[in-house]
Amino acid sequence: MQEIVEGMMKSKAKGFQGIVSMPRFQEKPADVGDVAQTMSLAAFLSRAGGNSELPFEKVDFKDAFLIVYSSGTTGVPKCIVHGCGPVLISSKKEGILHVDSGPTTVNLQYTTTGWIMYLMSTMALQHGARSVLYDGSPFLPDLKAFIRLVGEQKVTDLGISPRYLQTLASASPPVIPKEVTDLSNLRRVSSTGMVLPESLFYWFYDSGFPPSVHLNNISGGTDVASSFAMGNLLTPLYAGGCQGPGLAMNLQVYDQTIEGGKGIKGKPLPTGEAGELVVTSAFPNQPVKFWGDTSGQKYFDAYYARFDSNSPSPSSLTAQPLLISSTDVWTHGDYIFIHPKTGGVYFLGRADGVLNPSGVRFGSAEIYNVLETFFADDIQDSICVGQRRPSDNDESVMLFLLMKPGKKFHEQLVKEVKRRIGKECSPRHVPRFVFETKEIPTTVNLKKVELPVKRIVSGEKVTPSGTLLNPQSLEYYYKFAKVE
């Protein structure tokens, strides 16, 4: 805390007045008396002077409300500025129209404060709901601890991840929530963070929870502070996928094998075919801008550069982002298909190859950086992808190494690569499999192509794109689809 204060003071951060310290454990508050410009929460609240009247300031719809950061999986994290109106109207839309949240709602979302779902849990307050905040592991001191809290707090709306449900279902013996505590108040369980396997839908209703509980599978993003697809109270619920697109989201599926770029228009796919998630008309909760992106170029490149469709200039995006033409296409990077009969939206993973083992998202660039820093003498190049076949409950990370001439691929190298990745990144970054490869697929401009390899090792048959420099290189990777 002292370092944070000193850093803020040295940087002469505009508007910085001090830090309020709130103890994680109320019975053992930390002594912050020696930390400059820092006070306890109790001291801060005492300064209110008993004035209970809240001041309100009128702002424009798109005035900056808060900054959130992307995960940085494809480079430097995006510093995303969301507006007052966009966040509020999106929260109202999802909370009231999609899930009927109100004064009788008790919301418990398992999240860290750095994830966009923390914002969603606090926004429930504007519907009159009560939000329960939880700090710590949901599996300590035992697997039943978190679900007991749901009963004790009479939670009506619970937010968790597929990994949490999978852990309960696969425990020995399985943890059955409806047998652990009274769930008579529970109306809805929302799941997000990674793909929810169809098998967990069946476990949810056959074993885990009361049949009256609505399983709300949602998928959205930090970039929009909302969901692209989620549940609702009107249409039938089918196993697998999300019930349908969110209101005001003109969701379509484009052919993701098209590389895109200036002058390239996207190709809409027939309903039922898998491709890249795009939004083909403006929606209110688009980000206002990227912080520090004065020209708007980074904003434009992040969402609109891939498919050219009478796109406005970057400067007009920053000045008036809500006036983007309805012909412009927001490209989000998720690989999806829309069910031709149910209208459900099925998320199959990230179109750009973001790795996501156990719901922990990270980019291959982090792995490449370790290899280039510590193994440049032995490894010429590498490609890192996620493997998730239809039968898999989780994604496995596969790393393929192209050795330098005269250098040998051996077991000791594999062990050292895994050890170094675990040390420099985290244990969750360590690839499950490390193999040697003789060739890495690249485009004609020598950009390595991850997505076709990811699809191949996940059990798909891929037709090589015409933009590949060495399309024959893909054949080598098919044998790894059967690796266990």
Tab-separated table of C-alpha atoms in Angstrom:
chain	number	residue	atom	x	y	z
A	1	MET	CA	0.000	0.000	0.000
A	2	GLN	CA	2.889	2.321	0.830
A	3	GLU	CA	4.384	1.698	-2.621
A	4	ILE	CA	1.081	2.540	-4.302
A	5	VAL	CA	0.767	5.828	-2.441
A	6	GLU	CA	4.375	6.770	-3.153
A	7	GLY	CA	3.912	5.945	-6.828
A	8	MET	CA	0.781	8.078	-7.069
A	9	MET	CA	2.513	10.967	-5.316
A	10	LYS	CA	5.649	10.770	-7.460
A	11	SER	CA	3.610	10.640	-10.649
A	12	LYS	CA	1.639	13.666	-9.448
A	13	ALA	CA	-1.570	11.949	-10.491
A	14	LYS	CA	-4.230	14.572	-11.091
A	15	GLY	CA	-7.030	14.452	-8.538
A	16	PHE	CA	-5.346	11.946	-6.210
A	17	GLN	CA	-6.279	12.717	-2.603
A	18	GLY	CA	-5.561	9.507	-0.759
A	19	ILE	CA	-6.425	5.861	-0.187
A	20	VAL	CA	-9.184	4.333	1.934
A	21	SER	CA	-8.196	0.996	3.464
A	22	MET	CA	-10.919	-1.602	3.956
A	23	PRO	CA	-9.766	-4.701	5.893
A	24	ARG	CA	-10.227	-8.062	4.254
A	25	PHE	CA	-10.816	-9.606	7.666
A	26	GLN	CA	-12.900	-7.317	9.861
A	27	GLU	CA	-11.650	-8.869	13.106
A	28	LYS	CA	-7.999	-8.201	12.163
A	29	PRO	CA	-7.806	-4.797	10.442
A	30	ALA	CA	-4.348	-3.747	9.293
A	31	ASP	CA	-2.775	-0.696	10.934
A	32	VAL	CA	-2.472	1.944	8.215
A	33	GLY	CA	-1.488	4.765	10.533
A	34	ASP	CA	2.044	4.950	9.135
A	35	VAL	CA	0.989	4.973	5.466
A	36	ALA	CA	0.914	8.494	4.027
A	37	GLN	CA	-2.426	9.847	2.786
A	38	THR	CA	-4.226	6.684	3.872
A	39	MET	CA	-7.107	6.243	6.286
A	40	SER	CA	-9.280	3.404	7.484
A	41	LEU	CA	-12.800	2.934	6.160
A	42	ALA	CA	-14.232	3.883	9.561
A	43	ALA	CA	-12.296	7.150	9.563
A	44	PHE	CA	-13.372	7.909	6.020
A	45	LEU	CA	-17.058	7.316	6.777
A	46	SER	CA	-16.883	9.464	9.902
A	47	ARG	CA	-16.050	12.468	7.724
A	48	ALA	CA	-19.522	12.383	6.197
A	49	GLY	CA	-20.723	14.522	9.070
A	50	GLY	CA	-24.163	12.971	9.164
A	51	ASN	CA	-25.245	14.465	5.845
A	52	SER	CA	-27.397	11.775	4.211
A	53	GLU	CA	-28.337	13.771	1.117
A	54	LEU	CA	-26.653	12.389	-1.985
A	55	PRO	CA	-25.472	14.936	-4.574
A	56	PHE	CA	-26.403	14.216	-8.191
A	57	GLU	CA	-24.645	15.613	-11.249
A	58	LYS	CA	-26.165	15.601	-14.727
A	59	VAL	CA	-23.871	14.070	-17.346
A	60	ASP	CA	-24.045	13.289	-21.041
A	61	PHE	CA	-24.982	9.764	-22.126
A	62	LYS	CA	-21.483	8.929	-23.319
A	63	ASP	CA	-19.479	10.699	-20.616
A	64	ALA	CA	-16.772	8.458	-19.185
A	65	PHE	CA	-18.018	6.250	-16.354
A	66	LEU	CA	-15.221	3.785	-15.670
A	67	ILE	CA	-12.115	2.180	-17.129
A	68	VAL	CA	-11.755	-1.576	-17.505
A	69	TYR	CA	-8.832	-3.519	-18.909
A	70	SER	CA	-8.830	-6.427	-21.321
A	71	SER	CA	-6.832	-9.507	-20.373
A	72	GLY	CA	-3.975	-8.645	-22.719
A	73	THR	CA	-4.165	-12.035	-24.362
A	74	THR	CA	-3.269	-10.664	-27.792
A	75	GLY	CA	-0.862	-7.927	-26.751
A	76	VAL	CA	-0.891	-4.930	-24.466
A	77	PRO	CA	-4.157	-4.827	-22.447
A	78	LYS	CA	-6.745	-2.474	-23.894
A	79	CYS	CA	-7.641	0.428	-21.597
A	80	ILE	CA	-11.377	0.532	-22.309
A	81	VAL	CA	-13.501	3.513	-21.310
A	82	HIS	CA	-17.193	2.779	-20.821
A	83	GLY	CA	-19.784	5.532	-20.695
A	84	CYS	CA	-22.361	6.387	-18.051
A	85	GLY	CA	-25.398	5.840	-20.256
A	86	PRO	CA	-24.162	2.706	-22.036
A	87	VAL	CA	-23.386	0.826	-18.816
A	88	LEU	CA	-26.586	1.885	-17.085
A	89	ILE	CA	-28.922	1.093	-19.966
A	90	SER	CA	-27.225	-2.242	-20.609
A	91	SER	CA	-27.532	-3.184	-16.949
A	92	LYS	CA	-31.224	-2.254	-16.959
A	93	LYS	CA	-31.791	-4.241	-20.145
A	94	GLU	CA	-30.179	-7.417	-18.857
A	95	GLY	CA	-31.252	-7.144	-15.233
A	96	ILE	CA	-34.886	-6.232	-15.769
A	97	LEU	CA	-35.888	-7.420	-19.245
A	98	HIS	CA	-33.787	-10.587	-19.428
A	99	VAL	CA	-33.837	-11.889	-15.849
A	100	ASP	CA	-36.517	-9.852	-14.032
A	101	SER	CA	-34.217	-8.584	-11.283
A	102	GLY	CA	-35.828	-6.381	-8.641
A	103	PRO	CA	-36.089	-5.550	-4.925
A	104	THR	CA	-36.621	-9.197	-3.968
A	105	THR	CA	-33.455	-10.328	-5.784
A	106	VAL	CA	-30.422	-11.464	-3.784
A	107	ASN	CA	-27.395	-11.651	-6.067
A	108	LEU	CA	-24.193	-13.626	-5.407
A	109	GLN	CA	-21.609	-13.584	-8.206
A	110	TYR	CA	-18.354	-15.442	-7.664
A	111	THR	CA	-15.721	-13.113	-9.157
A	112	THR	CA	-12.514	-11.246	-8.531
A	113	THR	CA	-12.630	-7.450	-8.414
A	114	GLY	CA	-10.561	-7.312	-11.602
A	115	TRP	CA	-13.166	-9.131	-13.719
A	116	ILE	CA	-16.050	-7.411	-15.473
A	117	MET	CA	-18.480	-9.627	-13.536
A	118	TYR	CA	-17.644	-7.652	-10.393
A	119	LEU	CA	-19.141	-4.600	-12.085
A	120	MET	CA	-22.197	-6.652	-12.996
A	121	SER	CA	-22.692	-7.723	-9.368
A	122	THR	CA	-22.570	-4.130	-8.138
A	123	MET	CA	-24.881	-2.897	-10.899
A	124	ALA	CA	-27.586	-5.188	-9.507
A	125	LEU	CA	-28.028	-2.551	-6.806
A	126	GLN	CA	-29.726	-0.196	-9.260
A	127	HIS	CA	-32.564	-2.708	-9.597
A	128	GLY	CA	-33.084	-2.601	-5.833
A	129	ALA	CA	-31.392	-5.985	-5.407
A	130	ARG	CA	-29.128	-7.032	-2.549
A	131	SER	CA	-25.623	-8.116	-3.574
A	132	VAL	CA	-23.598	-10.591	-1.525
A	133	LEU	CA	-19.825	-10.283	-1.986
A	134	TYR	CA	-17.582	-13.303	-1.457
A	135	ASP	CA	-13.807	-13.247	-0.999
A	136	GLY	CA	-11.709	-16.399	-1.250
A	137	SER	CA	-11.886	-19.849	-2.779
A	138	PRO	CA	-15.350	-21.383	-3.287
A	139	PHE	CA	-13.843	-24.770	-2.382
A	140	LEU	CA	-12.491	-23.920	1.084
A	141	PRO	CA	-12.710	-25.184	3.712
A	142	ASP	CA	-14.573	-27.836	1.677
A	143	LEU	CA	-16.428	-28.215	-1.620
A	144	LYS	CA	-19.773	-27.477	0.045
A	145	ALA	CA	-18.782	-24.146	1.636
A	146	PHE	CA	-19.875	-21.820	-1.162
A	147	ILE	CA	-23.164	-23.551	-1.864
A	148	ARG	CA	-24.000	-23.473	1.868
A	149	LEU	CA	-23.648	-19.686	1.697
A	150	VAL	CA	-26.259	-19.636	-1.072
A	151	GLY	CA	-28.757	-21.233	1.279
A	152	GLU	CA	-27.791	-19.163	4.310
A	153	GLN	CA	-28.134	-15.858	2.433
A	154	LYS	CA	-31.319	-16.943	0.629
A	155	VAL	CA	-29.658	-16.164	-2.697
A	156	THR	CA	-32.034	-15.925	-5.660
A	157	ASP	CA	-29.482	-15.308	-8.438
A	158	LEU	CA	-26.160	-17.165	-8.320
A	159	GLY	CA	-23.279	-16.532	-10.707
A	160	ILE	CA	-20.525	-19.124	-11.159
A	161	SER	CA	-18.305	-20.695	-13.845
A	162	PRO	CA	-18.531	-24.031	-15.662
A	163	ARG	CA	-15.384	-25.088	-13.826
A	164	TYR	CA	-17.209	-24.732	-10.495
A	165	LEU	CA	-20.071	-26.942	-11.671
A	166	GLN	CA	-17.636	-29.445	-13.147
A	167	THR	CA	-15.730	-29.677	-9.861
A	168	LEU	CA	-18.923	-30.417	-7.945
A	169	ALA	CA	-20.135	-32.955	-10.501
A	170	SER	CA	-16.817	-34.801	-10.748
A	171	ALA	CA	-16.034	-34.910	-7.023
A	172	SER	CA	-15.874	-38.289	-5.308
A	173	PRO	CA	-18.602	-38.541	-4.183
A	174	PRO	CA	-20.306	-35.824	-6.283
A	175	VAL	CA	-21.474	-32.729	-4.439
A	176	ILE	CA	-25.222	-32.301	-5.043
A	177	PRO	CA	-26.147	-28.671	-4.182
A	178	LYS	CA	-29.842	-29.344	-3.600
A	179	GLU	CA	-28.864	-31.942	-0.967
A	180	VAL	CA	-26.390	-29.610	0.762
A	181	THR	CA	-28.668	-26.710	1.613
A	182	ASP	CA	-32.136	-25.235	1.156
A	183	LEU	CA	-32.309	-23.814	-2.367
A	184	SER	CA	-35.988	-22.946	-2.310
A	185	ASN	CA	-35.176	-19.239	-2.855
A	186	LEU	CA	-32.871	-19.854	-5.801
A	187	ARG	CA	-34.389	-18.775	-9.111
A	188	ARG	CA	-31.406	-18.658	-11.416
A	189	VAL	CA	-27.826	-19.849	-11.845
A	190	SER	CA	-25.790	-17.891	-14.397
A	191	SER	CA	-22.671	-19.465	-15.849
A	192	THR	CA	-19.915	-17.646	-17.722
A	193	GLY	CA	-16.141	-17.463	-18.144
A	194	MET	CA	-15.754	-20.430	-20.494
A	195	VAL	CA	-17.857	-22.772	-22.602
A	196	LEU	CA	-20.483	-24.664	-20.578
A	197	PRO	CA	-20.471	-28.304	-21.786
A	198	GLU	CA	-23.774	-29.849	-22.704
A	199	SER	CA	-23.155	-32.634	-20.185
A	200	LEU	CA	-23.308	-30.098	-17.361
A	201	PHE	CA	-26.767	-28.963	-18.479
A	202	TYR	CA	-27.993	-32.512	-17.946
A	203	TRP	CA	-26.172	-32.877	-14.613
A	204	PHE	CA	-27.611	-29.535	-13.492
A	205	TYR	CA	-31.220	-30.657	-13.952
A	206	ASP	CA	-30.898	-34.424	-13.471
A	207	SER	CA	-28.865	-34.264	-10.264
A	208	GLY	CA	-27.522	-30.923	-9.086
A	209	PHE	CA	-30.270	-28.322	-8.696
A	210	PRO	CA	-34.047	-28.082	-8.321
A	211	PRO	CA	-35.853	-28.316	-11.682
A	212	SER	CA	-37.406	-24.883	-11.174
A	213	VAL	CA	-34.005	-23.115	-11.302
A	214	HIS	CA	-33.185	-21.349	-14.567
A	215	LEU	CA	-29.707	-22.193	-15.910
A	216	ASN	CA	-28.664	-18.938	-17.583
A	217	ASN	CA	-25.624	-19.577	-19.764
A	218	ILE	CA	-24.174	-16.195	-20.796
A	219	SER	CA	-21.283	-14.953	-22.903
A	220	GLY	CA	-20.150	-11.390	-23.362
A	221	GLY	CA	-17.034	-9.414	-22.794
A	222	THR	CA	-15.151	-6.720	-20.948
A	223	ASP	CA	-15.203	-4.757	-24.203
A	224	VAL	CA	-18.985	-4.286	-24.039
A	225	ALA	CA	-19.625	-4.646	-20.287
A	226	SER	CA	-22.547	-6.908	-21.075
A	227	SER	CA	-23.548	-10.115	-22.847
A	228	PHE	CA	-23.763	-10.876	-26.528
A	229	ALA	CA	-25.925	-13.912	-25.758
A	230	MET	CA	-27.777	-14.962	-22.621
A	231	GLY	CA	-30.959	-16.404	-21.199
A	232	ASN	CA	-34.450	-14.974	-20.960
A	233	LEU	CA	-37.788	-15.830	-19.356
A	234	LEU	CA	-39.794	-16.337	-22.558
A	235	THR	CA	-38.149	-18.877	-24.851
A	236	PRO	CA	-37.487	-22.580	-24.144
A	237	LEU	CA	-34.193	-23.654	-22.611
A	238	TYR	CA	-32.239	-26.339	-24.463
A	239	ALA	CA	-29.092	-28.176	-23.395
A	240	GLY	CA	-25.973	-26.494	-24.682
A	241	GLY	CA	-25.284	-22.923	-25.734
A	242	CYS	CA	-27.059	-19.713	-24.718
A	243	GLN	CA	-30.805	-19.252	-25.175
A	244	GLY	CA	-30.372	-16.427	-27.664
A	245	PRO	CA	-28.781	-13.045	-28.433
A	246	GLY	CA	-29.085	-10.197	-25.982
A	247	LEU	CA	-31.576	-7.470	-26.790
A	248	ALA	CA	-30.181	-4.777	-29.133
A	249	MET	CA	-27.421	-7.165	-30.273
A	250	ASN	CA	-27.708	-7.779	-34.016
A	251	LEU	CA	-25.625	-10.937	-33.829
A	252	GLN	CA	-24.462	-12.636	-37.024
A	253	VAL	CA	-21.912	-15.274	-37.952
A	254	TYR	CA	-19.204	-14.490	-40.526
A	255	ASP	CA	-16.779	-16.831	-42.236
A	256	GLN	CA	-13.719	-16.659	-39.986
A	257	THR	CA	-11.380	-18.178	-42.563
A	258	ILE	CA	-11.404	-14.847	-44.402
A	259	GLU	CA	-8.338	-12.997	-43.182
A	260	GLY	CA	-9.971	-9.599	-43.602
A	261	GLY	CA	-8.337	-6.210	-43.983
A	262	LYS	CA	-8.769	-3.014	-45.946
A	263	GLY	CA	-11.300	-3.472	-48.706
A	264	ILE	CA	-12.391	-6.929	-47.481
A	265	LYS	CA	-16.046	-7.467	-46.621
A	266	GLY	CA	-17.244	-10.235	-44.357
A	267	LYS	CA	-19.184	-13.227	-45.609
A	268	PRO	CA	-22.329	-14.073	-43.586
A	269	LEU	CA	-22.762	-17.805	-43.068
A	270	PRO	CA	-26.034	-19.736	-43.199
A	271	THR	CA	-27.677	-20.332	-39.845
A	272	GLY	CA	-26.176	-23.412	-38.271
A	273	GLU	CA	-22.673	-23.000	-39.687
A	274	ALA	CA	-19.849	-22.038	-37.335
A	275	GLY	CA	-17.870	-18.859	-37.791
A	276	GLU	CA	-16.904	-15.595	-36.171
A	277	LEU	CA	-19.253	-13.565	-33.987
A	278	VAL	CA	-19.940	-10.116	-35.386
A	279	VAL	CA	-22.476	-7.401	-34.581
A	280	THR	CA	-23.663	-5.754	-37.765
A	281	SER	CA	-25.351	-2.647	-36.413
A	282	ALA	CA	-24.647	-0.136	-33.669
A	283	PHE	CA	-25.534	-1.055	-30.100
A	284	PRO	CA	-25.719	1.331	-27.128
A	285	ASN	CA	-23.054	-0.213	-24.930
A	286	GLN	CA	-20.135	0.083	-27.315
A	287	PRO	CA	-17.076	1.478	-25.503
A	288	VAL	CA	-16.753	5.248	-25.591
A	289	LYS	CA	-13.044	5.094	-26.442
A	290	PHE	CA	-9.676	3.714	-25.386
A	291	TRP	CA	-7.913	5.835	-22.803
A	292	GLY	CA	-5.009	7.722	-24.371
A	293	ASP	CA	-6.058	6.783	-27.906
A	294	THR	CA	-6.402	10.361	-29.125
A	295	SER	CA	-6.700	9.474	-32.821
A	296	GLY	CA	-9.099	6.577	-32.300
A	297	GLN	CA	-6.857	4.293	-34.368
A	298	LYS	CA	-6.452	1.626	-31.664
A	299	TYR	CA	-10.209	1.570	-31.099
A	300	PHE	CA	-10.842	1.200	-34.824
A	301	ASP	CA	-8.200	-1.513	-35.224
A	302	ALA	CA	-9.537	-3.508	-32.265
A	303	TYR	CA	-13.119	-3.830	-33.504
A	304	TYR	CA	-13.653	-2.502	-37.035
A	305	ALA	CA	-10.471	-2.989	-39.058
A	306	ARG	CA	-11.032	-6.605	-40.047
A	307	PHE	CA	-14.062	-6.169	-42.284
A	308	ASP	CA	-14.200	-3.022	-44.389
A	309	SER	CA	-17.749	-1.831	-44.958
A	310	ASN	CA	-17.906	1.919	-45.600
A	311	SER	CA	-16.192	2.377	-42.248
A	312	PRO	CA	-15.940	5.874	-40.812
A	313	SER	CA	-12.581	7.423	-40.115
A	314	PRO	CA	-10.973	6.540	-36.758
A	315	SER	CA	-11.331	10.124	-35.517
A	316	SER	CA	-15.095	10.095	-36.010
A	317	LEU	CA	-15.310	6.854	-34.018
A	318	THR	CA	-13.701	8.507	-31.023
A	319	ALA	CA	-15.675	11.714	-31.330
A	320	GLN	CA	-19.074	10.093	-31.903
A	321	PRO	CA	-18.783	6.330	-31.332
A	322	LEU	CA	-22.542	5.858	-31.133
A	323	LEU	CA	-23.044	7.213	-34.645
A	324	ILE	CA	-21.209	4.332	-36.336
A	325	SER	CA	-23.027	3.405	-39.511
A	326	SER	CA	-25.315	0.400	-39.410
A	327	THR	CA	-23.247	-1.043	-42.269
A	328	ASP	CA	-20.118	-1.224	-40.106
A	329	VAL	CA	-19.261	-4.509	-38.468
A	330	TRP	CA	-18.097	-5.059	-34.900
A	331	THR	CA	-15.772	-8.077	-34.865
A	332	HIS	CA	-15.394	-9.680	-31.459
A	333	GLY	CA	-13.315	-12.784	-32.104
A	334	ASP	CA	-15.555	-15.537	-30.698
A	335	TYR	CA	-16.159	-18.701	-32.708
A	336	ILE	CA	-19.879	-19.521	-32.632
A	337	PHE	CA	-22.859	-20.932	-34.435
A	338	ILE	CA	-26.574	-20.186	-34.128
A	339	HIS	CA	-28.848	-23.226	-33.924
A	340	PRO	CA	-31.145	-23.266	-36.963
A	341	LYS	CA	-34.181	-24.502	-35.012
A	342	THR	CA	-33.857	-23.155	-31.466
A	343	GLY	CA	-32.046	-19.892	-32.182
A	344	GLY	CA	-29.582	-20.737	-29.416
A	345	VAL	CA	-26.081	-19.270	-29.644
A	346	TYR	CA	-23.306	-21.825	-29.212
A	347	PHE	CA	-19.842	-20.545	-28.312
A	348	LEU	CA	-17.099	-22.881	-29.473
A	349	GLY	CA	-14.082	-20.873	-28.382
A	350	ARG	CA	-12.032	-17.891	-29.455
A	351	ALA	CA	-11.560	-17.409	-33.134
A	352	ASP	CA	-8.150	-15.846	-32.581
A	353	GLY	CA	-6.792	-18.783	-30.616
A	354	VAL	CA	-6.837	-17.353	-27.101
A	355	LEU	CA	-5.945	-20.138	-24.667
A	356	ASN	CA	-8.449	-20.924	-21.950
A	357	PRO	CA	-7.585	-23.954	-19.765
A	358	SER	CA	-9.942	-24.213	-16.780
A	359	GLY	CA	-11.354	-20.768	-17.546
A	360	VAL	CA	-7.951	-19.072	-17.150
A	361	ARG	CA	-7.563	-16.985	-20.291
A	362	PHE	CA	-4.160	-16.067	-21.647
A	363	GLY	CA	-2.495	-15.412	-24.946
A	364	SER	CA	0.039	-17.473	-26.791
A	365	ALA	CA	2.270	-14.400	-26.892
A	366	GLU	CA	3.055	-14.970	-23.214
A	367	ILE	CA	4.367	-18.451	-24.021
A	368	TYR	CA	6.294	-17.226	-27.048
A	369	ASN	CA	7.927	-14.527	-24.950
A	370	VAL	CA	9.299	-17.088	-22.481
A	371	LEU	CA	10.661	-19.270	-25.278
A	372	GLU	CA	12.277	-16.361	-27.059
A	373	THR	CA	13.812	-15.063	-23.836
A	374	PHE	CA	15.228	-18.302	-22.413
A	375	PHE	CA	15.479	-20.796	-25.290
A	376	ALA	CA	16.530	-18.708	-28.278
A	377	ASP	CA	19.667	-20.802	-28.771
A	378	ASP	CA	17.718	-24.046	-29.212
A	379	ILE	CA	14.204	-23.214	-30.445
A	380	GLN	CA	13.720	-21.520	-33.803
A	381	ASP	CA	9.975	-21.004	-33.619
A	382	SER	CA	6.862	-22.365	-31.915
A	383	ILE	CA	3.101	-22.456	-32.094
A	384	CYS	CA	0.813	-22.761	-29.071
A	385	VAL	CA	-2.879	-23.659	-29.363
A	386	GLY	CA	-5.747	-24.960	-27.287
A	387	GLN	CA	-7.258	-28.386	-27.863
A	388	ARG	CA	-10.913	-28.922	-27.044
A	389	ARG	CA	-12.655	-31.829	-28.736
A	390	PRO	CA	-16.424	-32.447	-28.442
A	391	SER	CA	-15.771	-35.062	-25.740
A	392	ASP	CA	-13.502	-32.799	-23.652
A	393	ASN	CA	-14.772	-30.948	-20.573
A	394	ASP	CA	-11.830	-28.578	-20.568
A	395	GLU	CA	-9.243	-27.166	-22.932
A	396	SER	CA	-5.689	-28.540	-23.050
A	397	VAL	CA	-2.767	-26.377	-24.137
A	398	MET	CA	-0.545	-27.846	-26.846
A	399	LEU	CA	2.888	-26.402	-27.599
A	400	PHE	CA	4.784	-27.343	-30.763
A	401	LEU	CA	8.502	-26.537	-31.020
A	402	LEU	CA	10.494	-26.040	-34.210
A	403	MET	CA	14.107	-26.726	-33.312
A	404	LYS	CA	17.067	-24.852	-34.742
A	405	PRO	CA	19.275	-26.783	-37.200
A	406	GLY	CA	21.574	-29.085	-35.290
A	407	LYS	CA	19.545	-28.861	-32.069
A	408	LYS	CA	17.723	-31.915	-30.719
A	409	PHE	CA	14.264	-32.183	-29.215
A	410	HIS	CA	14.475	-34.251	-26.011
A	411	GLU	CA	12.605	-34.939	-22.771
A	412	GLN	CA	14.888	-32.784	-20.628
A	413	LEU	CA	14.148	-29.805	-22.873
A	414	VAL	CA	10.409	-30.406	-22.452
A	415	LYS	CA	10.771	-30.459	-18.664
A	416	GLU	CA	12.813	-27.261	-18.658
A	417	VAL	CA	10.369	-25.475	-20.975
A	418	LYS	CA	7.451	-26.383	-18.713
A	419	ARG	CA	9.371	-25.378	-15.591
A	420	ARG	CA	10.346	-22.019	-17.022
A	421	ILE	CA	6.829	-21.210	-18.274
A	422	GLY	CA	5.440	-22.074	-14.832
A	423	LYS	CA	7.989	-19.804	-13.157
A	424	GLU	CA	7.736	-16.830	-15.520
A	425	CYS	CA	3.964	-16.948	-16.032
A	426	SER	CA	2.023	-19.241	-13.686
A	427	PRO	CA	1.326	-22.965	-13.204
A	428	ARG	CA	-1.898	-22.504	-15.199
A	429	HIS	CA	0.156	-21.442	-18.244
A	430	VAL	CA	2.122	-24.699	-18.400
A	431	PRO	CA	1.179	-26.663	-21.563
A	432	ARG	CA	-0.237	-30.116	-21.033
A	433	PHE	CA	1.526	-31.367	-24.164
A	434	VAL	CA	4.820	-30.328	-25.770
A	435	PHE	CA	5.706	-31.820	-29.166
A	436	GLU	CA	8.247	-31.241	-31.894
A	437	THR	CA	7.182	-29.984	-35.324
A	438	LYS	CA	9.094	-29.697	-38.576
A	439	GLU	CA	7.072	-26.800	-39.986
A	440	ILE	CA	4.797	-24.065	-38.692
A	441	PRO	CA	1.967	-22.743	-40.912
A	442	THR	CA	2.286	-19.079	-41.818
A	443	THR	CA	0.591	-16.553	-44.072
A	444	VAL	CA	2.361	-15.102	-47.065
A	445	ASN	CA	3.554	-12.248	-44.853
A	446	LEU	CA	5.092	-14.822	-42.445
A	447	LYS	CA	2.510	-14.438	-39.684
A	448	LYS	CA	2.073	-17.753	-37.900
A	449	VAL	CA	-1.473	-19.067	-38.141
A	450	GLU	CA	-2.819	-20.617	-34.947
A	451	LEU	CA	-6.522	-21.066	-35.593
A	452	PRO	CA	-6.338	-23.835	-38.252
A	453	VAL	CA	-3.984	-25.827	-36.011
A	454	LYS	CA	-6.310	-25.347	-33.051
A	455	ARG	CA	-9.270	-26.632	-35.058
A	456	ILE	CA	-7.314	-29.619	-36.405
A	457	VAL	CA	-6.082	-30.852	-33.016
A	458	SER	CA	-9.649	-30.378	-31.742
A	459	GLY	CA	-10.920	-32.927	-34.237
A	460	GLU	CA	-12.050	-30.780	-37.178
A	461	LYS	CA	-11.208	-31.135	-40.859
A	462	VAL	CA	-9.828	-27.862	-42.174
A	463	THR	CA	-9.660	-26.569	-45.735
A	464	PRO	CA	-6.467	-24.486	-45.972
A	465	SER	CA	-6.947	-20.800	-46.673
A	466	GLY	CA	-5.535	-19.367	-49.870
A	467	THR	CA	-3.546	-16.914	-47.787
A	468	LEU	CA	-1.297	-19.665	-46.349
A	469	LEU	CA	2.291	-19.761	-47.526
A	470	ASN	CA	2.698	-23.464	-46.697
A	471	PRO	CA	-0.768	-25.090	-46.594
A	472	GLN	CA	0.747	-28.593	-46.709
A	473	SER	CA	2.165	-28.000	-43.214
A	474	LEU	CA	-1.301	-28.470	-41.686
A	475	GLU	CA	-1.334	-32.194	-42.516
A	476	TYR	CA	1.240	-32.923	-39.809
A	477	TYR	CA	-1.086	-31.785	-36.993
A	478	TYR	CA	-4.000	-34.124	-37.645
A	479	LYS	CA	-2.389	-36.995	-35.736
A	480	PHE	CA	-2.480	-34.977	-32.509
A	481	ALA	CA	-6.292	-34.900	-32.464
A	482	LYS	CA	-6.208	-38.377	-30.868
A	483	VAL	CA	-3.617	-37.609	-28.192
A	484	GLU	CA	-4.779	-38.407	-24.664
